[in-house]
PDB file of C-alpha atoms in Angstrom:
ATOM      1  CA  MET A   1     -16.620  40.958  66.040  1.00  0.00           C
ATOM      2  CA  SER A   2     -13.446  40.104  68.031  1.00  0.00           C
ATOM      3  CA  GLN A   3     -13.541  40.043  71.783  1.00  0.00           C
ATOM      4  CA  VAL A   4     -10.835  42.282  73.064  1.00  0.00           C
ATOM      5  CA  ARG A   5      -9.303  41.560  76.472  1.00  0.00           C
ATOM      6  CA  SER A   6      -6.963  44.102  78.110  1.00  0.00           C
ATOM      7  CA  ILE A   7      -3.587  42.868  79.341  1.00  0.00           C
ATOM      8  CA  LEU A   8      -1.146  44.965  81.390  1.00  0.00           C
ATOM      9  CA  ILE A   9       2.532  44.097  81.184  1.00  0.00           C
ATOM     10  CA  VAL A  10       4.646  45.495  84.073  1.00  0.00           C
ATOM     11  CA  ASP A  11       8.343  44.927  83.627  1.00  0.00           C
ATOM     12  CA  ASP A  12      11.427  47.112  83.660  1.00  0.00           C
ATOM     13  CA  ASP A  13      12.931  45.180  80.753  1.00  0.00           C
ATOM     14  CA  ALA A  14      12.035  47.381  77.745  1.00  0.00           C
ATOM     15  CA  HIS A  15      13.069  44.687  75.233  1.00  0.00           C
ATOM     16  CA  LEU A  16      10.799  42.142  76.812  1.00  0.00           C
ATOM     17  CA  ARG A  17       7.913  44.529  77.061  1.00  0.00           C
ATOM     18  CA  LEU A  18       8.226  45.443  73.382  1.00  0.00           C
ATOM     19  CA  SER A  19       8.531  41.714  72.458  1.00  0.00           C
ATOM     20  CA  LEU A  20       5.418  40.824  74.332  1.00  0.00           C
ATOM     21  CA  LEU A  21       3.485  43.869  72.955  1.00  0.00           C
ATOM     22  CA  GLU A  22       4.430  42.826  69.382  1.00  0.00           C
ATOM     23  CA  GLN A  23       3.447  39.229  69.854  1.00  0.00           C
ATOM     24  CA  LEU A  24       0.190  40.001  71.616  1.00  0.00           C
ATOM     25  CA  SER A  25      -0.756  42.463  68.887  1.00  0.00           C
ATOM     26  CA  ILE A  26      -0.802  39.623  66.419  1.00  0.00           C
ATOM     27  CA  HIS A  27      -3.807  38.254  68.231  1.00  0.00           C
ATOM     28  CA  SER A  28      -6.864  40.479  67.797  1.00  0.00           C
ATOM     29  CA  GLU A  29      -8.460  39.152  71.027  1.00  0.00           C
ATOM     30  CA  PHE A  30      -5.955  41.252  73.071  1.00  0.00           C
ATOM     31  CA  HIS A  31      -5.117  44.828  73.673  1.00  0.00           C
ATOM     32  CA  ALA A  32      -1.930  45.302  75.681  1.00  0.00           C
ATOM     33  CA  PHE A  33      -0.826  48.151  77.958  1.00  0.00           C
ATOM     34  CA  GLU A  34       2.743  48.472  79.241  1.00  0.00           C
ATOM     35  CA  ALA A  35       4.454  49.894  82.338  1.00  0.00           C
ATOM     36  CA  SER A  36       8.060  49.913  83.451  1.00  0.00           C
ATOM     37  CA  ASP A  37       7.394  50.278  87.206  1.00  0.00           C
ATOM     38  CA  VAL A  38       4.886  49.902  89.995  1.00  0.00           C
ATOM     39  CA  LYS A  39       3.739  53.544  89.956  1.00  0.00           C
ATOM     40  CA  SER A  40       2.989  53.607  86.186  1.00  0.00           C
ATOM     41  CA  GLY A  41       1.464  50.185  86.344  1.00  0.00           C
ATOM     42  CA  LEU A  42      -1.027  51.161  89.080  1.00  0.00           C
ATOM     43  CA  ALA A  43      -1.884  54.299  87.075  1.00  0.00           C
ATOM     44  CA  VAL A  44      -2.843  52.097  84.086  1.00  0.00           C
ATOM     45  CA  ILE A  45      -5.011  49.916  86.399  1.00  0.00           C
ATOM     46  CA  ASN A  46      -6.766  52.989  87.768  1.00  0.00           C
ATOM     47  CA  GLU A  47      -7.471  54.353  84.292  1.00  0.00           C
ATOM     48  CA  HIS A  48      -8.451  51.247  82.273  1.00  0.00           C
ATOM     49  CA  PRO A  49     -10.332  48.013  82.925  1.00  0.00           C
ATOM     50  CA  ILE A  50      -7.644  45.315  82.968  1.00  0.00           C
ATOM     51  CA  ASP A  51      -8.465  41.664  82.363  1.00  0.00           C
ATOM     52  CA  LEU A  52      -5.118  40.198  83.238  1.00  0.00           C
ATOM     53  CA  ILE A  53      -1.779  41.420  84.536  1.00  0.00           C
ATOM     54  CA  ILE A  54       1.688  40.045  83.700  1.00  0.00           C
ATOM     55  CA  MET A  55       4.052  41.450  86.326  1.00  0.00           C
ATOM     56  CA  ASP A  56       7.749  41.077  86.934  1.00  0.00           C
ATOM     57  CA  ILE A  57       8.779  40.451  90.573  1.00  0.00           C
ATOM     58  CA  GLY A  58      11.891  42.722  90.554  1.00  0.00           C
ATOM     59  CA  LEU A  59      10.707  46.289  89.705  1.00  0.00           C
ATOM     60  CA  PRO A  60      12.638  49.513  90.189  1.00  0.00           C
ATOM     61  CA  ASP A  61      10.188  50.857  92.815  1.00  0.00           C
ATOM     62  CA  GLY A  62       8.855  47.721  94.506  1.00  0.00           C
ATOM     63  CA  ASP A  63       8.376  43.943  94.637  1.00  0.00           C
ATOM     64  CA  GLY A  64       5.709  42.653  92.295  1.00  0.00           C
ATOM     65  CA  ARG A  65       4.507  40.264  94.961  1.00  0.00           C
ATOM     66  CA  ASP A  66       3.825  43.041  97.351  1.00  0.00           C
ATOM     67  CA  VAL A  67       1.913  44.889  94.671  1.00  0.00           C
ATOM     68  CA  ILE A  68      -0.287  41.854  94.011  1.00  0.00           C
ATOM     69  CA  LYS A  69      -1.066  41.588  97.733  1.00  0.00           C
ATOM     70  CA  GLN A  70      -2.142  45.215  97.742  1.00  0.00           C
ATOM     71  CA  LEU A  71      -4.325  44.751  94.642  1.00  0.00           C
ATOM     72  CA  ARG A  72      -6.022  41.711  96.044  1.00  0.00           C
ATOM     73  CA  ALA A  73      -6.682  43.496  99.365  1.00  0.00           C
ATOM     74  CA  ALA A  74      -8.275  46.305  97.349  1.00  0.00           C
ATOM     75  CA  GLY A  75     -10.586  43.878  95.616  1.00  0.00           C
ATOM     76  CA  PHE A  76      -8.780  43.194  92.251  1.00  0.00           C
ATOM     77  CA  GLN A  77      -9.956  39.705  91.232  1.00  0.00           C
ATOM     78  CA  LYS A  78      -8.610  39.332  87.660  1.00  0.00           C
ATOM     79  CA  PRO A  79      -5.796  36.845  86.940  1.00  0.00           C
ATOM     80  CA  VAL A  80      -2.168  37.784  87.548  1.00  0.00           C
ATOM     81  CA  ILE A  81       0.852  35.976  86.087  1.00  0.00           C
ATOM     82  CA  LEU A  82       4.243  36.722  87.806  1.00  0.00           C
ATOM     83  CA  LEU A  83       7.449  36.797  85.845  1.00  0.00           C
ATOM     84  CA  THR A  84      10.820  36.131  87.436  1.00  0.00           C
ATOM     85  CA  GLY A  85      14.311  34.941  86.820  1.00  0.00           C
ATOM     86  CA  HIS A  86      14.155  32.889  90.045  1.00  0.00           C
ATOM     87  CA  ASP A  87      12.378  29.544  90.087  1.00  0.00           C
ATOM     88  CA  SER A  88      13.317  27.912  93.398  1.00  0.00           C
ATOM     89  CA  GLU A  89      10.466  26.248  95.353  1.00  0.00           C
ATOM     90  CA  HIS A  90      10.527  29.031  97.859  1.00  0.00           C
ATOM     91  CA  ASP A  91      10.170  31.675  95.174  1.00  0.00           C
ATOM     92  CA  VAL A  92       7.282  29.885  93.542  1.00  0.00           C
ATOM     93  CA  VAL A  93       5.431  29.447  96.864  1.00  0.00           C
ATOM     94  CA  ARG A  94       5.955  33.077  97.880  1.00  0.00           C
ATOM     95  CA  GLY A  95       4.736  34.237  94.466  1.00  0.00           C
ATOM     96  CA  LEU A  96       1.534  32.202  94.538  1.00  0.00           C
ATOM     97  CA  ASP A  97       0.960  33.093  98.202  1.00  0.00           C
ATOM     98  CA  SER A  98       0.949  36.729  97.241  1.00  0.00           C
ATOM     99  CA  GLY A  99      -2.238  36.183  95.302  1.00  0.00           C
ATOM    100  CA  ALA A 100      -0.793  35.501  91.874  1.00  0.00           C
ATOM    101  CA  ASN A 101      -2.540  32.888  89.709  1.00  0.00           C
ATOM    102  CA  ASP A 102       0.600  31.640  87.957  1.00  0.00           C
ATOM    103  CA  TYR A 103       4.350  31.910  88.042  1.00  0.00           C
ATOM    104  CA  VAL A 104       6.584  31.961  84.894  1.00  0.00           C
ATOM    105  CA  SER A 105      10.349  31.786  84.944  1.00  0.00           C
ATOM    106  CA  LYS A 106      12.431  33.662  82.451  1.00  0.00           C
ATOM    107  CA  PRO A 107      13.349  32.869  79.745  1.00  0.00           C
ATOM    108  CA  PHE A 108      10.063  31.444  78.480  1.00  0.00           C
ATOM    109  CA  ARG A 109       8.415  30.617  75.166  1.00  0.00           C
ATOM    110  CA  PHE A 110       5.700  33.008  74.129  1.00  0.00           C
ATOM    111  CA  SER A 111       3.430  30.111  73.017  1.00  0.00           C
ATOM    112  CA  ILE A 112       3.454  28.729  76.575  1.00  0.00           C
ATOM    113  CA  LEU A 113       2.723  32.142  78.120  1.00  0.00           C
ATOM    114  CA  LEU A 114      -0.083  32.716  75.565  1.00  0.00           C
ATOM    115  CA  ALA A 115      -1.672  29.360  76.522  1.00  0.00           C
ATOM    116  CA  ARG A 116      -1.519  30.239  80.192  1.00  0.00           C
ATOM    117  CA  ILE A 117      -3.097  33.695  79.554  1.00  0.00           C
ATOM    118  CA  ARG A 118      -6.005  32.112  77.751  1.00  0.00           C
ATOM    119  CA  ALA A 119      -6.402  29.373  80.329  1.00  0.00           C
ATOM    120  CA  HIS A 120      -6.525  31.765  83.259  1.00  0.00           C
ATOM    121  CA  MET A 121      -9.025  34.055  81.516  1.00  0.00           C
ATOM    122  CA  ARG A 122     -11.274  31.100  80.836  1.00  0.00           C
ATOM    123  CA  GLN A 123     -10.977  29.957  84.458  1.00  0.00           C
ATOM    124  CA  HIS A 124     -11.725  33.430  85.760  1.00  0.00           C
ATOM    125  CA  GLU A 125     -14.781  33.985  83.649  1.00  0.00           C
ATOM    126  CA  TYR A 126     -16.337  30.803  84.943  1.00  0.00           C
ATOM    127  CA  SER A 127     -15.200  31.059  88.541  1.00  0.00           C
ATOM    128  CA  ASP A 128     -17.766  31.615  91.317  1.00  0.00           C
ATOM    129  CA  ASP A 129     -16.076  34.841  92.441  1.00  0.00           C
ATOM    130  CA  ALA A 130     -15.858  36.498  88.996  1.00  0.00           C
ATOM    131  CA  SER A 131     -18.050  39.553  88.661  1.00  0.00           C
ATOM    132  CA  PHE A 132     -18.560  42.080  85.965  1.00  0.00           C
ATOM    133  CA  GLN A 133     -20.510  45.346  85.850  1.00  0.00           C
ATOM    134  CA  ILE A 134     -23.305  45.505  83.300  1.00  0.00           C
ATOM    135  CA  SER A 135     -25.143  48.877  83.566  1.00  0.00           C
ATOM    136  CA  SER A 136     -26.463  49.067  87.099  1.00  0.00           C
ATOM    137  CA  TYR A 137     -26.130  45.301  87.689  1.00  0.00           C
ATOM    138  CA  THR A 138     -23.245  43.150  88.945  1.00  0.00           C
ATOM    139  CA  PHE A 139     -22.998  40.049  86.828  1.00  0.00           C
ATOM    140  CA  HIS A 140     -21.866  36.816  88.473  1.00  0.00           C
ATOM    141  CA  PRO A 141     -21.535  34.239  85.616  1.00  0.00           C
ATOM    142  CA  GLY A 142     -20.341  31.501  87.899  1.00  0.00           C
ATOM    143  CA  SER A 143     -23.546  31.544  89.926  1.00  0.00           C
ATOM    144  CA  LYS A 144     -25.728  32.777  86.977  1.00  0.00           C
ATOM    145  CA  LEU A 145     -26.855  35.814  88.797  1.00  0.00           C
ATOM    146  CA  LEU A 146     -27.406  39.552  88.100  1.00  0.00           C
ATOM    147  CA  VAL A 147     -27.449  41.606  91.336  1.00  0.00           C
ATOM    148  CA  ALA A 148     -29.099  44.978  91.242  1.00  0.00           C
ATOM    149  CA  LYS A 149     -27.899  48.005  93.323  1.00  0.00           C
ATOM    150  CA  THR A 150     -30.818  47.325  95.672  1.00  0.00           C
ATOM    151  CA  GLY A 151     -29.434  43.857  96.330  1.00  0.00           C
ATOM    152  CA  ALA A 152     -32.207  42.127  94.401  1.00  0.00           C
ATOM    153  CA  LYS A 153     -30.984  38.981  92.618  1.00  0.00           C
ATOM    154  CA  LEU A 154     -32.044  37.970  89.159  1.00  0.00           C
ATOM    155  CA  LYS A 155     -31.514  34.300  88.346  1.00  0.00           C
ATOM    156  CA  LEU A 156     -30.336  33.624  84.842  1.00  0.00           C
ATOM    157  CA  THR A 157     -30.617  30.468  82.661  1.00  0.00           C
ATOM    158  CA  GLU A 158     -27.435  28.892  81.340  1.00  0.00           C
ATOM    159  CA  LYS A 159     -28.014  30.300  77.856  1.00  0.00           C
ATOM    160  CA  GLU A 160     -28.856  33.806  79.219  1.00  0.00           C
ATOM    161  CA  THR A 161     -25.576  33.743  81.143  1.00  0.00           C
ATOM    162  CA  SER A 162     -23.637  32.682  78.109  1.00  0.00           C
ATOM    163  CA  ILE A 163     -25.185  35.444  75.974  1.00  0.00           C
ATOM    164  CA  LEU A 164     -24.344  38.103  78.538  1.00  0.00           C
ATOM    165  CA  GLN A 165     -20.806  36.755  78.958  1.00  0.00           C
ATOM    166  CA  TYR A 166     -20.165  36.888  75.240  1.00  0.00           C
ATOM    167  CA  LEU A 167     -21.668  40.375  74.857  1.00  0.00           C
ATOM    168  CA  ASN A 168     -19.683  41.565  77.883  1.00  0.00           C
ATOM    169  CA  ARG A 169     -16.415  40.448  76.412  1.00  0.00           C
ATOM    170  CA  ALA A 170     -17.022  42.578  73.382  1.00  0.00           C
ATOM    171  CA  LYS A 171     -16.825  45.710  75.638  1.00  0.00           C
ATOM    172  CA  GLY A 172     -19.695  47.559  74.025  1.00  0.00           C
ATOM    173  CA  GLY A 173     -19.034  46.332  70.486  1.00  0.00           C
ATOM    174  CA  VAL A 174     -21.681  44.762  68.297  1.00  0.00           C
ATOM    175  CA  VAL A 175     -21.797  40.992  68.167  1.00  0.00           C
ATOM    176  CA  SER A 176     -23.623  39.516  65.177  1.00  0.00           C
ATOM    177  CA  ARG A 177     -26.492  37.135  65.547  1.00  0.00           C
ATOM    178  CA  ASP A 178     -24.554  34.409  63.672  1.00  0.00           C
ATOM    179  CA  GLU A 179     -21.630  34.789  66.086  1.00  0.00           C
ATOM    180  CA  LEU A 180     -23.849  34.520  69.141  1.00  0.00           C
ATOM    181  CA  LEU A 181     -25.547  31.456  67.723  1.00  0.00           C
ATOM    182  CA  ARG A 182     -22.250  29.822  66.963  1.00  0.00           C
ATOM    183  CA  GLU A 183     -20.650  30.616  70.313  1.00  0.00           C
ATOM    184  CA  VAL A 184     -23.593  29.990  72.600  1.00  0.00           C
ATOM    185  CA  TRP A 185     -25.332  27.071  70.830  1.00  0.00           C
ATOM    186  CA  GLY A 186     -22.429  25.651  68.828  1.00  0.00           C
ATOM    187  CA  TYR A 187     -22.840  24.279  65.334  1.00  0.00           C
ATOM    188  CA  ASN A 188     -26.433  23.166  65.775  1.00  0.00           C
ATOM    189  CA  ALA A 189     -28.291  23.356  62.500  1.00  0.00           C
ATOM    190  CA  ASN A 190     -31.694  23.145  64.334  1.00  0.00           C
ATOM    191  CA  VAL A 191     -31.081  26.387  66.202  1.00  0.00           C
ATOM    192  CA  THR A 192     -32.229  29.531  64.326  1.00  0.00           C
ATOM    193  CA  THR A 193     -32.121  33.232  64.867  1.00  0.00           C
ATOM    194  CA  HIS A 194     -35.659  32.987  66.243  1.00  0.00           C
ATOM    195  CA  THR A 195     -34.241  30.924  69.216  1.00  0.00           C
ATOM    196  CA  LEU A 196     -31.696  33.684  69.880  1.00  0.00           C
ATOM    197  CA  GLU A 197     -34.310  36.428  69.595  1.00  0.00           C
ATOM    198  CA  THR A 198     -36.554  34.576  72.085  1.00  0.00           C
ATOM    199  CA  HIS A 199     -33.686  34.440  74.623  1.00  0.00           C
ATOM    200  CA  ILE A 200     -32.955  38.124  74.052  1.00  0.00           C
ATOM    201  CA  TYR A 201     -36.607  38.963  74.613  1.00  0.00           C
ATOM    202  CA  ARG A 202     -36.648  37.024  77.946  1.00  0.00           C
ATOM    203  CA  LEU A 203     -33.406  38.682  79.036  1.00  0.00           C
ATOM    204  CA  ARG A 204     -34.860  42.073  78.414  1.00  0.00           C
ATOM    205  CA  GLN A 205     -37.934  41.242  80.462  1.00  0.00           C
ATOM    206  CA  LYS A 206     -35.621  40.576  83.377  1.00  0.00           C
ATOM    207  CA  ILE A 207     -33.123  43.461  83.123  1.00  0.00           C
ATOM    208  CA  GLU A 208     -34.793  46.388  81.343  1.00  0.00           C
ATOM    209  CA  VAL A 209     -37.020  48.981  83.039  1.00  0.00           C
ATOM    210  CA  ASP A 210     -38.945  49.103  79.723  1.00  0.00           C
ATOM    211  CA  PRO A 211     -38.256  46.010  77.660  1.00  0.00           C
ATOM    212  CA  THR A 212     -39.834  47.721  74.573  1.00  0.00           C
ATOM    213  CA  SER A 213     -37.200  50.488  74.687  1.00  0.00           C
ATOM    214  CA  ALA A 214     -34.016  48.669  75.661  1.00  0.00           C
ATOM    215  CA  LYS A 215     -31.286  50.728  77.298  1.00  0.00           C
ATOM    216  CA  ILE A 216     -28.975  47.908  78.355  1.00  0.00           C
ATOM    217  CA  LEU A 217     -29.204  45.039  75.819  1.00  0.00           C
ATOM    218  CA  ILE A 218     -29.404  46.979  72.586  1.00  0.00           C
ATOM    219  CA  THR A 219     -30.269  45.775  69.062  1.00  0.00           C
ATOM    220  CA  ASP A 220     -27.722  47.297  66.667  1.00  0.00           C
ATOM    221  CA  ILE A 221     -26.904  46.863  62.977  1.00  0.00           C
ATOM    222  CA  GLY A 222     -26.354  43.178  62.441  1.00  0.00           C
ATOM    223  CA  GLY A 223     -26.597  42.035  66.007  1.00  0.00           C
ATOM    224  CA  TYR A 224     -26.618  43.066  69.714  1.00  0.00           C
ATOM    225  CA  ARG A 225     -24.432  44.986  72.147  1.00  0.00           C
ATOM    226  CA  LEU A 226     -24.418  45.929  75.767  1.00  0.00           C
ATOM    227  CA  SER A 227     -24.622  49.571  76.678  1.00  0.00           C
ATOM    228  CA  PRO A 228     -21.290  50.719  78.207  1.00  0.00           C
TER     229      PRO A 228
END
């Protein structure tokens, strides 16, 4: 079960967009959206959950830095990488001050951009301010918390947090027991599916209204999934 992360590419250079789309499509962990201007880029953000944005500074209908400021002010917390043909110290500082996480000058090697994409996604997932919606809960992996709509806070163990993180990345898809064991516990021969099932049981006791009839953390063919 591959973990698909959504990336939005906003750039008016059609050749560059196509090149990035083709190269990202080689990696099953990503699904890429594209937009040629601010208006269409914002439309994609409003319609789809985006995990990372790659945005050019010079767009036909606006400055990418101003767009990032607006997104941050509206509460968008996911990583943003700015692209530009200008790499003076002033340009870099202004780009980062706008709320971007990184600044990449054109031309660039895709392998470098790919490494930065993965690095920023990892950093975001473990940052204290990262949050994800899981059913009626807001999941804060950095602080190992689930917050209910009532404001009640459920403290999670490290393993429970890792299980929810991994399932959440699958975006409703089924993750096999073997994959969860490998990713959460590593290659520990002493850990069995019984260990995983025990943690799943304890998680359900915390998050389900009726743990015997799970509506959030669901057992499916071959593994587990989170209800969308």
